[in-house]
């Protein structure tokens, strides 16, 4: 598993995927998006991986957007395909059966903001800047940004970020529901890994079922979504981990989940 634009590293059951184009502030070109598709598919299929951390290389950026140099030469048809390539990646991450944490270590702009929003949790450094500056380039978010911003933050903040195109700091992003937690830059790695380790130690089938209920069924009418919840709830009762979790509580000990 070796990529031109990504670094992959396992720490216990946590897989870390680092976008590694620091000289271009980790901008997402077509090739990097393709490699991310592959890296997430492999992480999902790897039995030993229970949580994923996604971040950007270097001190400045998570991802400073889709690659502007590459976009500059696209025809409308190629732009539509590029948008779909990016959208499919965001959906793949959002629908992954394993929890994905974005470690937002700097600029998360345009496609970077869209990538962070597709992750299940977002831990941001207090030095991070987030936003959708596409308007300044004469275009609009094309990797799902208009829709995920609307769903996470609501219509007012979504319109403000997209129409004004001005990045906001991490504190404001937290107030807008756009990040899960803000931590001092020096503690970002430790805090993110602590959260990822907690996710990796939890019952994997329960994680998958919850992501399904909240992300997938969340778009359905309430009655359908509630039915999905009941079915997913029932499935957890077929797992050894459910017996372990409830048994450990009753025996006043720490559960050890095995992923079955
Ligand atoms: N696409 C392609 N290249 C990008 C990029 C992007 N989205 N963002 C930054 N880069 C490149 C720059 O072109 C520069 O490359 P060079 O050294 O070969 O000229 C390098 O990354 C460093 O960026 P630079 O602009 O010099 O850094 P800065 O600290 O002065 O500014 C930003 C940082 C993030 C404010 C600025 O890079 C920026 O505005 N980037 C674009 C953000 C954006 O509009 N994203 C949405 C795209 S749809």
mmCIF file of C-alpha atoms and ligand atoms in Angstrom:
data_model
loop_
_atom_site.group_PDB
_atom_site.id
_atom_site.type_symbol
_atom_site.label_atom_id
_atom_site.label_comp_id
_atom_site.label_asym_id
_atom_site.label_seq_id
_atom_site.Cartn_x
_atom_site.Cartn_y
_atom_site.Cartn_z
ATOM 1 C CA UNK A 1 0.000 0.000 0.000
ATOM 2 C CA UNK A 2 2.035 2.942 -1.213
ATOM 3 C CA UNK A 3 0.749 6.206 -2.657
ATOM 4 C CA UNK A 4 2.254 9.284 -4.294
ATOM 5 C CA UNK A 5 0.150 11.725 -2.288
ATOM 6 C CA UNK A 6 -0.746 9.891 0.937
ATOM 7 C CA UNK A 7 1.032 8.487 3.958
ATOM 8 C CA UNK A 8 -0.542 5.529 5.766
ATOM 9 C CA UNK A 9 0.382 4.542 9.274
ATOM 10 C CA UNK A 10 -1.225 2.185 11.807
ATOM 11 C CA UNK A 11 -1.097 2.781 15.534
ATOM 12 C CA UNK A 12 -2.801 -0.199 17.146
ATOM 13 C CA UNK A 13 -6.295 -0.373 15.627
ATOM 14 C CA UNK A 14 -6.175 3.261 14.459
ATOM 15 C CA UNK A 15 -5.234 3.915 10.840
ATOM 16 C CA UNK A 16 -3.874 7.340 10.092
ATOM 17 C CA UNK A 17 -4.239 8.659 6.547
ATOM 18 C CA UNK A 18 -2.174 11.803 5.877
ATOM 19 C CA UNK A 19 -2.596 13.824 2.700
ATOM 20 C CA UNK A 20 0.990 14.537 1.786
ATOM 21 C CA UNK A 21 1.320 17.484 -0.615
ATOM 22 C CA UNK A 22 2.518 20.083 1.912
ATOM 23 C CA UNK A 23 4.119 22.298 -0.769
ATOM 24 C CA UNK A 24 0.603 22.720 -2.263
ATOM 25 C CA UNK A 25 -1.042 22.912 1.174
ATOM 26 C CA UNK A 26 -2.390 19.388 0.525
ATOM 27 C CA UNK A 27 -4.716 20.581 -2.255
ATOM 28 C CA UNK A 28 -6.912 17.812 -3.662
ATOM 29 C CA UNK A 29 -6.040 17.009 -7.251
ATOM 30 C CA UNK A 30 -7.697 14.195 -9.222
ATOM 31 C CA UNK A 31 -4.945 11.735 -8.342
ATOM 32 C CA UNK A 32 -5.093 12.447 -4.599
ATOM 33 C CA UNK A 33 -8.862 11.987 -4.567
ATOM 34 C CA UNK A 34 -8.398 8.630 -6.360
ATOM 35 C CA UNK A 35 -5.794 7.560 -3.806
ATOM 36 C CA UNK A 36 -8.115 8.559 -0.951
ATOM 37 C CA UNK A 37 -10.880 6.403 -2.487
ATOM 38 C CA UNK A 38 -8.483 3.459 -2.435
ATOM 39 C CA UNK A 39 -7.110 4.175 1.039
ATOM 40 C CA UNK A 40 -10.592 4.378 2.597
ATOM 41 C CA UNK A 41 -11.759 1.214 0.804
ATOM 42 C CA UNK A 42 -8.721 -0.639 2.183
ATOM 43 C CA UNK A 43 -9.199 0.769 5.678
ATOM 44 C CA UNK A 44 -12.822 -0.356 5.648
ATOM 45 C CA UNK A 45 -11.855 -3.857 4.515
ATOM 46 C CA UNK A 46 -8.945 -4.291 6.966
ATOM 47 C CA UNK A 47 -10.194 -6.339 9.946
ATOM 48 C CA UNK A 48 -7.578 -4.874 12.307
ATOM 49 C CA UNK A 49 -8.589 -1.249 11.640
ATOM 50 C CA UNK A 50 -11.355 0.038 13.904
ATOM 51 C CA UNK A 51 -11.005 3.821 13.581
ATOM 52 C CA UNK A 52 -9.425 6.193 11.063
ATOM 53 C CA UNK A 53 -7.749 9.569 11.519
ATOM 54 C CA UNK A 54 -7.507 11.807 8.448
ATOM 55 C CA UNK A 55 -5.128 14.762 8.409
ATOM 56 C CA UNK A 56 -2.827 16.888 6.260
ATOM 57 C CA UNK A 57 0.979 16.955 6.217
ATOM 58 C CA UNK A 58 2.975 19.973 7.314
ATOM 59 C CA UNK A 59 2.378 22.733 9.817
ATOM 60 C CA UNK A 60 -0.010 24.903 7.788
ATOM 61 C CA UNK A 61 -2.875 23.013 6.256
ATOM 62 C CA UNK A 62 -5.358 20.201 6.628
ATOM 63 C CA UNK A 63 -6.368 20.728 2.981
ATOM 64 C CA UNK A 64 -6.462 24.164 1.293
ATOM 65 C CA UNK A 65 -9.082 23.083 -1.228
ATOM 66 C CA UNK A 66 -9.448 21.370 -4.547
ATOM 67 C CA UNK A 67 -6.384 21.920 -6.745
ATOM 68 C CA UNK A 68 -6.952 25.310 -8.384
ATOM 69 C CA UNK A 69 -4.179 24.832 -10.967
ATOM 70 C CA UNK A 70 -5.810 21.601 -12.119
ATOM 71 C CA UNK A 71 -9.329 23.080 -12.117
ATOM 72 C CA UNK A 72 -8.216 26.061 -14.190
ATOM 73 C CA UNK A 73 -7.914 23.851 -17.290
ATOM 74 C CA UNK A 74 -11.124 21.825 -16.970
ATOM 75 C CA UNK A 75 -13.984 21.869 -19.474
ATOM 76 C CA UNK A 76 -17.534 21.916 -18.020
ATOM 77 C CA UNK A 77 -17.901 18.171 -18.625
ATOM 78 C CA UNK A 78 -14.562 17.468 -16.946
ATOM 79 C CA UNK A 79 -15.616 19.756 -14.075
ATOM 80 C CA UNK A 80 -18.815 17.737 -13.602
ATOM 81 C CA UNK A 81 -16.765 14.511 -13.508
ATOM 82 C CA UNK A 82 -14.291 16.077 -11.052
ATOM 83 C CA UNK A 83 -17.184 17.152 -8.841
ATOM 84 C CA UNK A 84 -18.651 13.640 -8.898
ATOM 85 C CA UNK A 85 -15.220 12.091 -8.187
ATOM 86 C CA UNK A 86 -14.982 14.321 -5.086
ATOM 87 C CA UNK A 87 -18.608 13.862 -4.057
ATOM 88 C CA UNK A 88 -18.279 10.076 -4.228
ATOM 89 C CA UNK A 89 -15.213 10.247 -1.974
ATOM 90 C CA UNK A 90 -17.072 12.360 0.583
ATOM 91 C CA UNK A 91 -20.019 9.951 0.540
ATOM 92 C CA UNK A 92 -17.703 6.949 0.845
ATOM 93 C CA UNK A 93 -16.147 8.472 3.978
ATOM 94 C CA UNK A 94 -19.473 9.533 5.479
ATOM 95 C CA UNK A 95 -21.031 6.103 4.873
ATOM 96 C CA UNK A 96 -17.964 4.106 5.961
ATOM 97 C CA UNK A 97 -18.793 1.451 8.553
ATOM 98 C CA UNK A 98 -15.898 2.634 10.734
ATOM 99 C CA UNK A 99 -15.587 5.981 12.522
ATOM 100 C CA UNK A 100 -13.465 8.618 10.775
ATOM 101 C CA UNK A 101 -11.968 11.560 12.671
ATOM 102 C CA UNK A 102 -10.667 14.635 10.839
ATOM 103 C CA UNK A 103 -7.644 16.095 12.607
ATOM 104 C CA UNK A 104 -7.882 19.675 11.328
ATOM 105 C CA UNK A 105 -4.351 20.969 11.763
ATOM 106 C CA UNK A 106 -4.579 24.219 9.765
ATOM 107 C CA UNK A 107 -6.403 25.575 6.715
ATOM 108 C CA UNK A 108 -9.527 23.552 5.856
ATOM 109 C CA UNK A 109 -10.806 25.509 2.890
ATOM 110 C CA UNK A 110 -13.104 24.604 0.001
ATOM 111 C CA UNK A 111 -12.601 20.892 -0.693
ATOM 112 C CA UNK A 112 -10.752 20.684 2.644
ATOM 113 C CA UNK A 113 -13.779 21.935 4.533
ATOM 114 C CA UNK A 114 -15.938 19.530 2.500
ATOM 115 C CA UNK A 115 -13.604 16.654 3.359
ATOM 116 C CA UNK A 116 -13.674 17.518 7.068
ATOM 117 C CA UNK A 117 -17.479 17.752 7.023
ATOM 118 C CA UNK A 118 -17.733 14.243 5.545
ATOM 119 C CA UNK A 119 -15.835 12.812 8.536
ATOM 120 C CA UNK A 120 -17.831 11.684 11.576
ATOM 121 C CA UNK A 121 -15.909 13.837 14.063
ATOM 122 C CA UNK A 122 -13.745 16.939 13.536
ATOM 123 C CA UNK A 123 -11.056 17.879 16.069
ATOM 124 C CA UNK A 124 -9.592 21.276 15.202
ATOM 125 C CA UNK A 125 -6.438 23.046 16.308
ATOM 126 C CA UNK A 126 -7.105 26.502 17.720
ATOM 127 C CA UNK A 127 -4.958 27.790 14.832
ATOM 128 C CA UNK A 128 -7.200 26.235 12.143
ATOM 129 C CA UNK A 129 -9.092 28.349 9.634
ATOM 130 C CA UNK A 130 -12.132 26.922 7.918
ATOM 131 C CA UNK A 131 -14.334 28.115 5.093
ATOM 132 C CA UNK A 132 -15.745 27.915 1.596
ATOM 133 C CA UNK A 133 -13.842 30.573 -0.392
ATOM 134 C CA UNK A 134 -14.938 29.299 -3.837
ATOM 135 C CA UNK A 135 -16.900 32.487 -4.514
ATOM 136 C CA UNK A 136 -13.558 34.316 -4.749
ATOM 137 C CA UNK A 137 -12.643 32.038 -7.657
ATOM 138 C CA UNK A 138 -15.944 32.495 -9.468
ATOM 139 C CA UNK A 139 -17.191 28.992 -8.678
ATOM 140 C CA UNK A 140 -19.122 27.139 -5.984
ATOM 141 C CA UNK A 141 -18.381 24.201 -3.649
ATOM 142 C CA UNK A 142 -18.573 21.030 -5.744
ATOM 143 C CA UNK A 143 -17.773 18.212 -3.305
ATOM 144 C CA UNK A 144 -21.030 18.390 -1.325
ATOM 145 C CA UNK A 145 -20.181 21.546 0.620
ATOM 146 C CA UNK A 146 -23.429 23.389 0.027
ATOM 147 C CA UNK A 147 -25.423 20.407 1.310
ATOM 148 C CA UNK A 148 -23.316 19.287 4.281
ATOM 149 C CA UNK A 149 -22.882 22.888 5.488
ATOM 150 C CA UNK A 150 -26.639 23.313 5.372
ATOM 151 C CA UNK A 151 -27.201 20.102 7.325
ATOM 152 C CA UNK A 152 -24.490 20.710 9.937
ATOM 153 C CA UNK A 153 -24.811 24.440 10.521
ATOM 154 C CA UNK A 154 -28.172 25.473 9.064
ATOM 155 C CA UNK A 155 -29.164 27.807 6.238
ATOM 156 C CA UNK A 156 -27.912 31.088 7.739
ATOM 157 C CA UNK A 157 -24.315 30.011 8.412
ATOM 158 C CA UNK A 158 -24.201 28.026 5.138
ATOM 159 C CA UNK A 159 -25.209 31.087 3.145
ATOM 160 C CA UNK A 160 -22.843 33.334 5.093
ATOM 161 C CA UNK A 161 -19.796 31.093 4.571
ATOM 162 C CA UNK A 162 -20.518 30.473 0.881
ATOM 163 C CA UNK A 163 -21.620 33.990 -0.134
ATOM 164 C CA UNK A 164 -18.941 35.923 1.756
ATOM 165 C CA UNK A 165 -16.200 33.343 1.165
ATOM 166 C CA UNK A 166 -14.304 34.449 4.269
ATOM 167 C CA UNK A 167 -12.558 31.809 6.399
ATOM 168 C CA UNK A 168 -13.563 31.621 10.058
ATOM 169 C CA UNK A 169 -11.457 30.623 13.047
ATOM 170 C CA UNK A 170 -11.908 27.350 14.911
ATOM 171 C CA UNK A 171 -13.805 28.957 17.798
ATOM 172 C CA UNK A 172 -16.446 30.354 15.456
ATOM 173 C CA UNK A 173 -16.611 27.007 13.621
ATOM 174 C CA UNK A 174 -17.312 25.320 16.970
ATOM 175 C CA UNK A 175 -20.091 27.795 17.716
ATOM 176 C CA UNK A 176 -21.557 27.010 14.269
ATOM 177 C CA UNK A 177 -21.491 23.233 14.925
ATOM 178 C CA UNK A 178 -18.901 22.763 12.217
ATOM 179 C CA UNK A 179 -16.276 21.147 14.439
ATOM 180 C CA UNK A 180 -16.639 18.725 17.334
ATOM 181 C CA UNK A 181 -13.921 20.138 19.569
ATOM 182 C CA UNK A 182 -11.177 22.788 19.486
ATOM 183 C CA UNK A 183 -7.872 22.076 21.223
ATOM 184 C CA UNK A 184 -4.569 23.980 21.513
ATOM 185 C CA UNK A 185 -2.372 23.294 18.458
ATOM 186 C CA UNK A 186 0.299 21.626 20.606
ATOM 187 C CA UNK A 187 -2.242 19.130 21.964
ATOM 188 C CA UNK A 188 -4.021 18.321 18.688
ATOM 189 C CA UNK A 189 -2.257 15.013 18.008
ATOM 190 C CA UNK A 190 -2.570 13.701 21.564
ATOM 191 C CA UNK A 191 -6.215 14.680 21.918
ATOM 192 C CA UNK A 192 -7.175 13.319 18.490
ATOM 193 C CA UNK A 193 -5.401 10.025 19.116
ATOM 194 C CA UNK A 194 -7.073 9.738 22.525
ATOM 195 C CA UNK A 195 -10.474 10.052 20.842
ATOM 196 C CA UNK A 196 -9.505 7.678 18.017
ATOM 197 C CA UNK A 197 -8.272 5.072 20.527
ATOM 198 C CA UNK A 198 -11.567 5.355 22.406
ATOM 199 C CA UNK A 199 -13.462 4.750 19.149
ATOM 200 C CA UNK A 200 -11.173 1.838 18.279
ATOM 201 C CA UNK A 201 -11.820 0.176 21.637
ATOM 202 C CA UNK A 202 -15.612 0.391 21.277
ATOM 203 C CA UNK A 203 -17.827 -2.369 19.846
ATOM 204 C CA UNK A 204 -17.361 -2.137 16.046
ATOM 205 C CA UNK A 205 -20.799 -3.502 15.131
ATOM 206 C CA UNK A 206 -22.434 -0.890 17.348
ATOM 207 C CA UNK A 207 -20.325 1.835 15.686
ATOM 208 C CA UNK A 208 -21.394 0.681 12.219
ATOM 209 C CA UNK A 209 -25.039 0.495 13.257
ATOM 210 C CA UNK A 210 -24.963 3.996 14.743
ATOM 211 C CA UNK A 211 -23.303 5.544 11.708
ATOM 212 C CA UNK A 212 -25.960 3.834 9.584
ATOM 213 C CA UNK A 213 -28.807 5.113 11.752
ATOM 214 C CA UNK A 214 -27.543 8.697 11.968
ATOM 215 C CA UNK A 215 -25.960 9.215 8.536
ATOM 216 C CA UNK A 216 -27.941 6.948 6.204
ATOM 217 C CA UNK A 217 -31.339 6.693 7.869
ATOM 218 C CA UNK A 218 -31.084 10.338 8.977
ATOM 219 C CA UNK A 219 -32.157 11.415 5.480
ATOM 220 C CA UNK A 220 -35.270 9.199 5.470
ATOM 221 C CA UNK A 221 -38.722 10.106 6.839
ATOM 222 C CA UNK A 222 -38.913 9.662 10.634
ATOM 223 C CA UNK A 223 -41.030 6.474 10.510
ATOM 224 C CA UNK A 224 -38.566 4.788 8.109
ATOM 225 C CA UNK A 225 -35.566 5.998 10.117
ATOM 226 C CA UNK A 226 -37.066 4.733 13.377
ATOM 227 C CA UNK A 227 -37.713 1.360 11.775
ATOM 228 C CA UNK A 228 -34.078 1.299 10.617
ATOM 229 C CA UNK A 229 -33.023 2.068 14.194
ATOM 230 C CA UNK A 230 -35.063 -0.845 15.581
ATOM 231 C CA UNK A 231 -33.600 -3.259 13.016
ATOM 232 C CA UNK A 232 -30.046 -2.050 13.700
ATOM 233 C CA UNK A 233 -30.699 -2.243 17.473
ATOM 234 C CA UNK A 234 -31.841 -5.856 16.999
ATOM 235 C CA UNK A 235 -28.728 -6.738 14.994
ATOM 236 C CA UNK A 236 -26.463 -5.700 17.886
ATOM 237 C CA UNK A 237 -28.205 -8.360 19.993
ATOM 238 C CA UNK A 238 -26.722 -11.004 17.677
ATOM 239 C CA UNK A 239 -23.148 -9.964 18.559
ATOM 240 C CA UNK A 240 -20.772 -11.359 21.183
ATOM 241 C CA UNK A 241 -19.808 -7.747 21.899
ATOM 242 C CA UNK A 242 -23.338 -6.904 23.086
ATOM 243 C CA UNK A 243 -23.210 -9.847 25.499
ATOM 244 C CA UNK A 244 -19.731 -8.738 26.599
ATOM 245 C CA UNK A 245 -20.767 -5.085 27.089
ATOM 246 C CA UNK A 246 -23.909 -5.803 29.083
ATOM 247 C CA UNK A 247 -22.235 -8.707 30.960
ATOM 248 C CA UNK A 248 -19.232 -6.554 31.907
ATOM 249 C CA UNK A 249 -21.559 -3.856 33.259
ATOM 250 C CA UNK A 250 -23.386 -6.390 35.438
ATOM 251 C CA UNK A 251 -20.099 -7.914 36.631
ATOM 252 C CA UNK A 252 -18.667 -4.426 37.325
ATOM 253 C CA UNK A 253 -15.649 -4.866 35.026
ATOM 254 C CA UNK A 254 -14.317 -3.162 31.900
ATOM 255 C CA UNK A 255 -15.641 -4.716 28.650
ATOM 256 C CA UNK A 256 -13.275 -6.133 26.057
ATOM 257 C CA UNK A 257 -14.850 -5.926 22.633
ATOM 258 C CA UNK A 258 -13.616 -8.370 20.010
ATOM 259 C CA UNK A 259 -15.485 -7.136 16.952
ATOM 260 C CA UNK A 260 -17.964 -10.023 16.599
HETATM 261 N N1 LIG B 1 -4.892 24.544 -5.126
HETATM 262 C C1 LIG B 1 -3.664 24.499 -5.663
HETATM 263 N N2 LIG B 1 -2.588 25.017 -5.062
HETATM 264 C C2 LIG B 1 -2.774 25.604 -3.868
HETATM 265 C C3 LIG B 1 -4.034 25.697 -3.250
HETATM 266 C C4 LIG B 1 -5.130 25.120 -3.930
HETATM 267 N N3 LIG B 1 -6.360 25.117 -3.416
HETATM 268 N N4 LIG B 1 -3.892 26.364 -2.070
HETATM 269 C C5 LIG B 1 -2.589 26.664 -1.958
HETATM 270 N N5 LIG B 1 -1.913 26.196 -3.036
HETATM 271 C C6 LIG B 1 -0.470 26.317 -3.326
HETATM 272 C C7 LIG B 1 -0.072 27.732 -3.740
HETATM 273 O O1 LIG B 1 -0.325 27.927 -5.110
HETATM 274 C C8 LIG B 1 1.379 27.718 -3.400
HETATM 275 O O2 LIG B 1 2.083 27.001 -4.397
HETATM 276 P P1 LIG B 1 3.467 27.598 -5.042
HETATM 277 O O3 LIG B 1 4.393 27.730 -3.859
HETATM 278 O O4 LIG B 1 3.880 26.548 -6.025
HETATM 279 O O5 LIG B 1 3.091 28.912 -5.640
HETATM 280 C C9 LIG B 1 1.443 26.873 -2.138
HETATM 281 O O6 LIG B 1 0.266 26.076 -2.139
HETATM 282 C C10 LIG B 1 1.454 27.678 -0.844
HETATM 283 O O7 LIG B 1 0.332 28.552 -0.868
HETATM 284 P P2 LIG B 1 0.414 30.133 -0.610
HETATM 285 O O8 LIG B 1 -0.798 30.754 -1.230
HETATM 286 O O9 LIG B 1 1.732 30.649 -1.066
HETATM 287 O O10 LIG B 1 0.358 30.177 0.983
HETATM 288 P P3 LIG B 1 -0.145 31.404 1.899
HETATM 289 O O11 LIG B 1 0.242 31.035 3.284
HETATM 290 O O12 LIG B 1 0.303 32.686 1.343
HETATM 291 O O13 LIG B 1 -1.746 31.372 1.771
HETATM 292 C C11 LIG B 1 -3.914 30.315 1.714
HETATM 293 C C12 LIG B 1 -2.473 30.263 2.284
HETATM 294 C C13 LIG B 1 -4.601 29.007 2.153
HETATM 295 C C14 LIG B 1 -4.660 31.522 2.289
HETATM 296 C C15 LIG B 1 -3.878 30.406 0.176
HETATM 297 O O14 LIG B 1 -2.993 29.398 -0.298
HETATM 298 C C16 LIG B 1 -5.203 30.207 -0.500
HETATM 299 O O15 LIG B 1 -6.021 31.110 -0.498
HETATM 300 N N6 LIG B 1 -5.417 29.020 -1.116
HETATM 301 C C17 LIG B 1 -6.614 28.746 -1.874
HETATM 302 C C18 LIG B 1 -7.786 28.487 -0.979
HETATM 303 C C19 LIG B 1 -9.032 28.245 -1.811
HETATM 304 O O16 LIG B 1 -9.522 29.104 -2.509
HETATM 305 N N7 LIG B 1 -9.534 27.017 -1.716
HETATM 306 C C20 LIG B 1 -10.732 26.621 -2.422
HETATM 307 C C21 LIG B 1 -10.383 25.971 -3.699
HETATM 308 S S1 LIG B 1 -11.856 25.432 -4.533
#
